[in-house]
XYZ file of C-alpha atoms in Angstrom:
216
model
C -0.030 0.198 -0.045
C 1.352 3.337 -0.749
C 2.060 5.823 2.046
C 0.436 9.278 1.731
C 1.065 10.295 4.942
C 4.047 12.456 3.865
C 2.163 14.355 1.146
C -0.925 15.193 3.568
C 1.525 16.339 5.930
C 3.481 18.851 3.850
C 0.124 20.144 2.898
C -1.286 21.321 5.861
C 1.445 22.600 6.727
C 1.304 24.881 3.629
C -2.061 25.529 4.381
C -0.996 26.974 7.631
C 2.207 29.053 6.845
C -0.022 31.242 4.314
C -2.984 31.069 6.754
C -0.126 32.719 9.427
C 1.466 35.456 6.617
C -2.314 36.619 5.895
C -2.509 37.325 9.969
C 0.719 39.049 9.323
C -0.444 41.078 6.491
C -3.223 42.309 7.908
C -1.894 43.440 11.200
C 0.830 45.501 9.398
C -2.061 47.449 7.244
C -3.871 48.458 10.626
C -0.717 49.358 12.225
C 0.773 51.097 9.579
C 0.284 55.013 8.406
C -1.972 55.213 5.381
C -1.094 55.742 1.984
C -3.006 59.166 0.825
C -3.691 62.092 3.667
C -7.265 63.027 3.749
C -7.105 66.540 2.157
C -8.202 69.457 4.797
C -11.438 71.640 3.803
C -10.616 75.189 2.605
C -11.752 77.967 4.224
C -13.861 80.590 2.002
C -12.298 84.415 2.214
C -14.043 87.031 4.833
C -16.520 89.217 3.923
C -17.774 92.242 6.315
C -21.339 91.706 7.235
C -24.012 94.553 8.309
C -22.668 94.339 11.733
C -18.811 94.361 11.136
C -18.508 98.155 11.206
C -17.873 98.825 7.274
C -18.836 101.881 6.376
C -21.646 101.586 3.606
C -23.153 104.883 1.398
C -26.818 105.682 2.220
C -29.272 104.166 -0.451
C -29.917 107.565 -2.428
C -26.442 107.811 -2.785
C -25.262 110.431 -0.530
C -22.064 110.525 1.608
C -22.103 111.161 5.651
C -20.006 114.294 4.624
C -22.964 115.045 2.226
C -25.415 114.881 5.205
C -23.625 116.421 8.136
C -23.206 119.134 4.967
C -27.170 119.427 4.964
C -27.819 120.040 8.163
C -25.091 122.609 8.309
C -26.553 124.466 5.515
C -30.282 124.433 7.361
C -28.846 126.108 10.108
C -27.237 129.604 8.463
C -29.148 132.707 8.192
C -31.584 133.594 5.948
C -29.940 137.092 4.247
C -30.784 140.521 6.134
C -33.835 141.290 8.169
C -36.643 143.165 6.878
C -38.736 146.318 8.850
C -41.464 144.068 9.202
C -39.263 141.506 11.157
C -37.659 144.377 13.569
C -39.131 146.528 16.797
C -37.221 149.777 17.090
C -36.780 151.601 20.426
C -35.360 154.753 21.572
C -33.364 154.599 24.713
C -32.606 156.508 27.966
C -31.073 160.094 27.161
C -26.729 159.755 28.013
C -25.931 163.647 28.361
C -22.192 164.337 28.092
C -20.004 167.554 27.125
C -22.947 169.633 25.857
C -24.334 166.742 23.547
C -27.550 164.586 24.456
C -27.127 161.116 22.771
C -30.034 158.042 22.018
C -29.428 154.299 21.526
C -31.962 153.559 18.368
C -32.564 150.516 19.096
C -33.564 147.689 16.496
C -35.207 144.040 17.421
C -35.667 141.097 15.936
C -38.792 140.099 16.640
C -39.354 137.171 13.686
C -38.764 133.019 14.122
C -35.764 133.081 12.472
C -32.298 134.691 12.576
C -31.172 137.182 9.943
C -28.432 140.480 9.407
C -28.243 144.067 9.497
C -25.080 145.945 8.524
C -24.237 149.665 8.147
C -26.079 152.797 9.590
C -30.045 152.981 9.992
C -31.933 155.974 8.230
C -33.589 158.169 11.249
C -35.477 161.184 10.645
C -37.489 163.261 12.972
C -41.302 164.078 11.953
C -44.261 166.045 13.490
C -47.484 164.603 14.026
C -48.979 164.848 10.392
C -45.639 163.324 9.414
C -43.483 166.083 8.030
C -39.596 165.891 8.587
C -38.144 168.294 10.949
C -35.166 169.116 9.831
C -32.004 167.888 7.932
C -31.492 164.093 7.539
C -28.274 162.855 9.877
C -25.282 162.711 9.431
C -23.179 159.479 9.526
C -20.740 159.252 12.049
C -17.354 157.966 11.186
C -17.655 154.444 12.009
C -16.381 150.902 10.914
C -19.767 148.411 10.425
C -19.385 145.199 10.675
C -22.177 142.104 9.867
C -24.066 141.729 13.227
C -26.222 138.310 12.694
C -29.499 138.343 14.963
C -31.457 135.246 16.383
C -34.533 136.255 17.469
C -34.817 138.171 20.197
C -31.624 139.789 19.634
C -30.646 143.287 19.055
C -28.262 145.786 17.725
C -28.100 149.600 18.438
C -27.283 152.913 16.928
C -26.087 156.397 18.531
C -28.112 158.914 17.765
C -26.924 162.097 18.447
C -26.921 166.093 18.608
C -25.882 169.290 21.040
C -27.841 170.235 23.568
C -30.500 173.020 21.853
C -29.773 174.795 25.538
C -25.995 175.693 24.718
C -25.909 175.434 21.042
C -29.063 178.331 20.541
C -29.802 176.999 17.055
C -33.473 176.819 15.810
C -35.297 173.538 17.087
C -39.098 171.909 17.082
C -40.674 168.810 19.465
C -40.848 165.667 16.901
C -43.635 163.627 17.597
C -41.952 160.581 16.349
C -38.764 159.679 15.237
C -38.971 157.489 12.107
C -35.942 155.195 12.102
C -35.323 152.866 9.178
C -32.878 149.259 9.162
C -30.392 149.479 7.055
C -31.426 148.524 3.499
C -34.419 149.143 3.647
C -37.482 151.198 2.668
C -39.781 151.338 5.513
C -39.497 153.296 8.553
C -40.329 152.268 11.944
C -42.150 154.826 13.835
C -41.172 155.372 17.297
C -42.212 158.115 20.031
C -40.480 160.581 20.717
C -40.610 162.142 24.202
C -36.928 163.436 24.570
C -37.945 166.801 23.889
C -36.965 169.704 21.858
C -33.564 168.793 19.025
C -32.160 170.893 16.944
C -33.857 171.408 13.160
C -31.784 174.318 11.745
C -28.963 177.115 12.378
C -25.932 177.094 13.273
C -24.567 173.421 15.500
C -28.094 172.144 14.145
C -26.213 168.526 12.819
C -27.550 165.496 14.096
C -25.249 162.724 13.700
C -26.064 158.238 14.136
C -23.348 155.746 13.918
C -23.323 152.462 12.428
C -25.195 149.391 14.319
C -23.182 147.275 16.942
C -24.671 144.454 18.730
C -26.254 144.582 21.853
C -28.797 147.788 23.397
C -26.371 150.355 24.085
C -23.245 151.507 25.669
């Protein structure tokens, strides 16, 4: 009978060796490093959002500086003061060195800011409205533009030599007509300060340019 035990033994040993080799290969693949690494995710560039602090233009196309300019423009004055926006008054006499000096005050009674510049017009009139004496002379002054907010005033000095000293011909006016600078319509103010010179020597009356306030 032929002996078959040796080939069978060799076959069993070969199978066992292959099984061991397979186990070793599997263990090597589990403990080794991967052949290719997993790619990392790429982050998108960040863009400023509505709360990032980036400046954005208004929908109407204006810039913040345009808006500020509009607000500033609305605060500016709106031209000169007109007669209808002013009240006139004559202050208390300030005598000195043979002179009689009166502050003629213009007050802004409107609800807007306006300006005055230069000399007011002035004329003494009687009860019928007829002018007494010549127009006042303009005293040397340096006029400036005065800004009058509502309720603020400017004044000019009205002066003449005391008639008792000068010997000038006099009259007692019923009113003083005050015309704001660059206006045509006067404001009538009752005159209660007595006689004024209207003719003869030393009869001139003078007026100064407007200054801020209600008097010296």
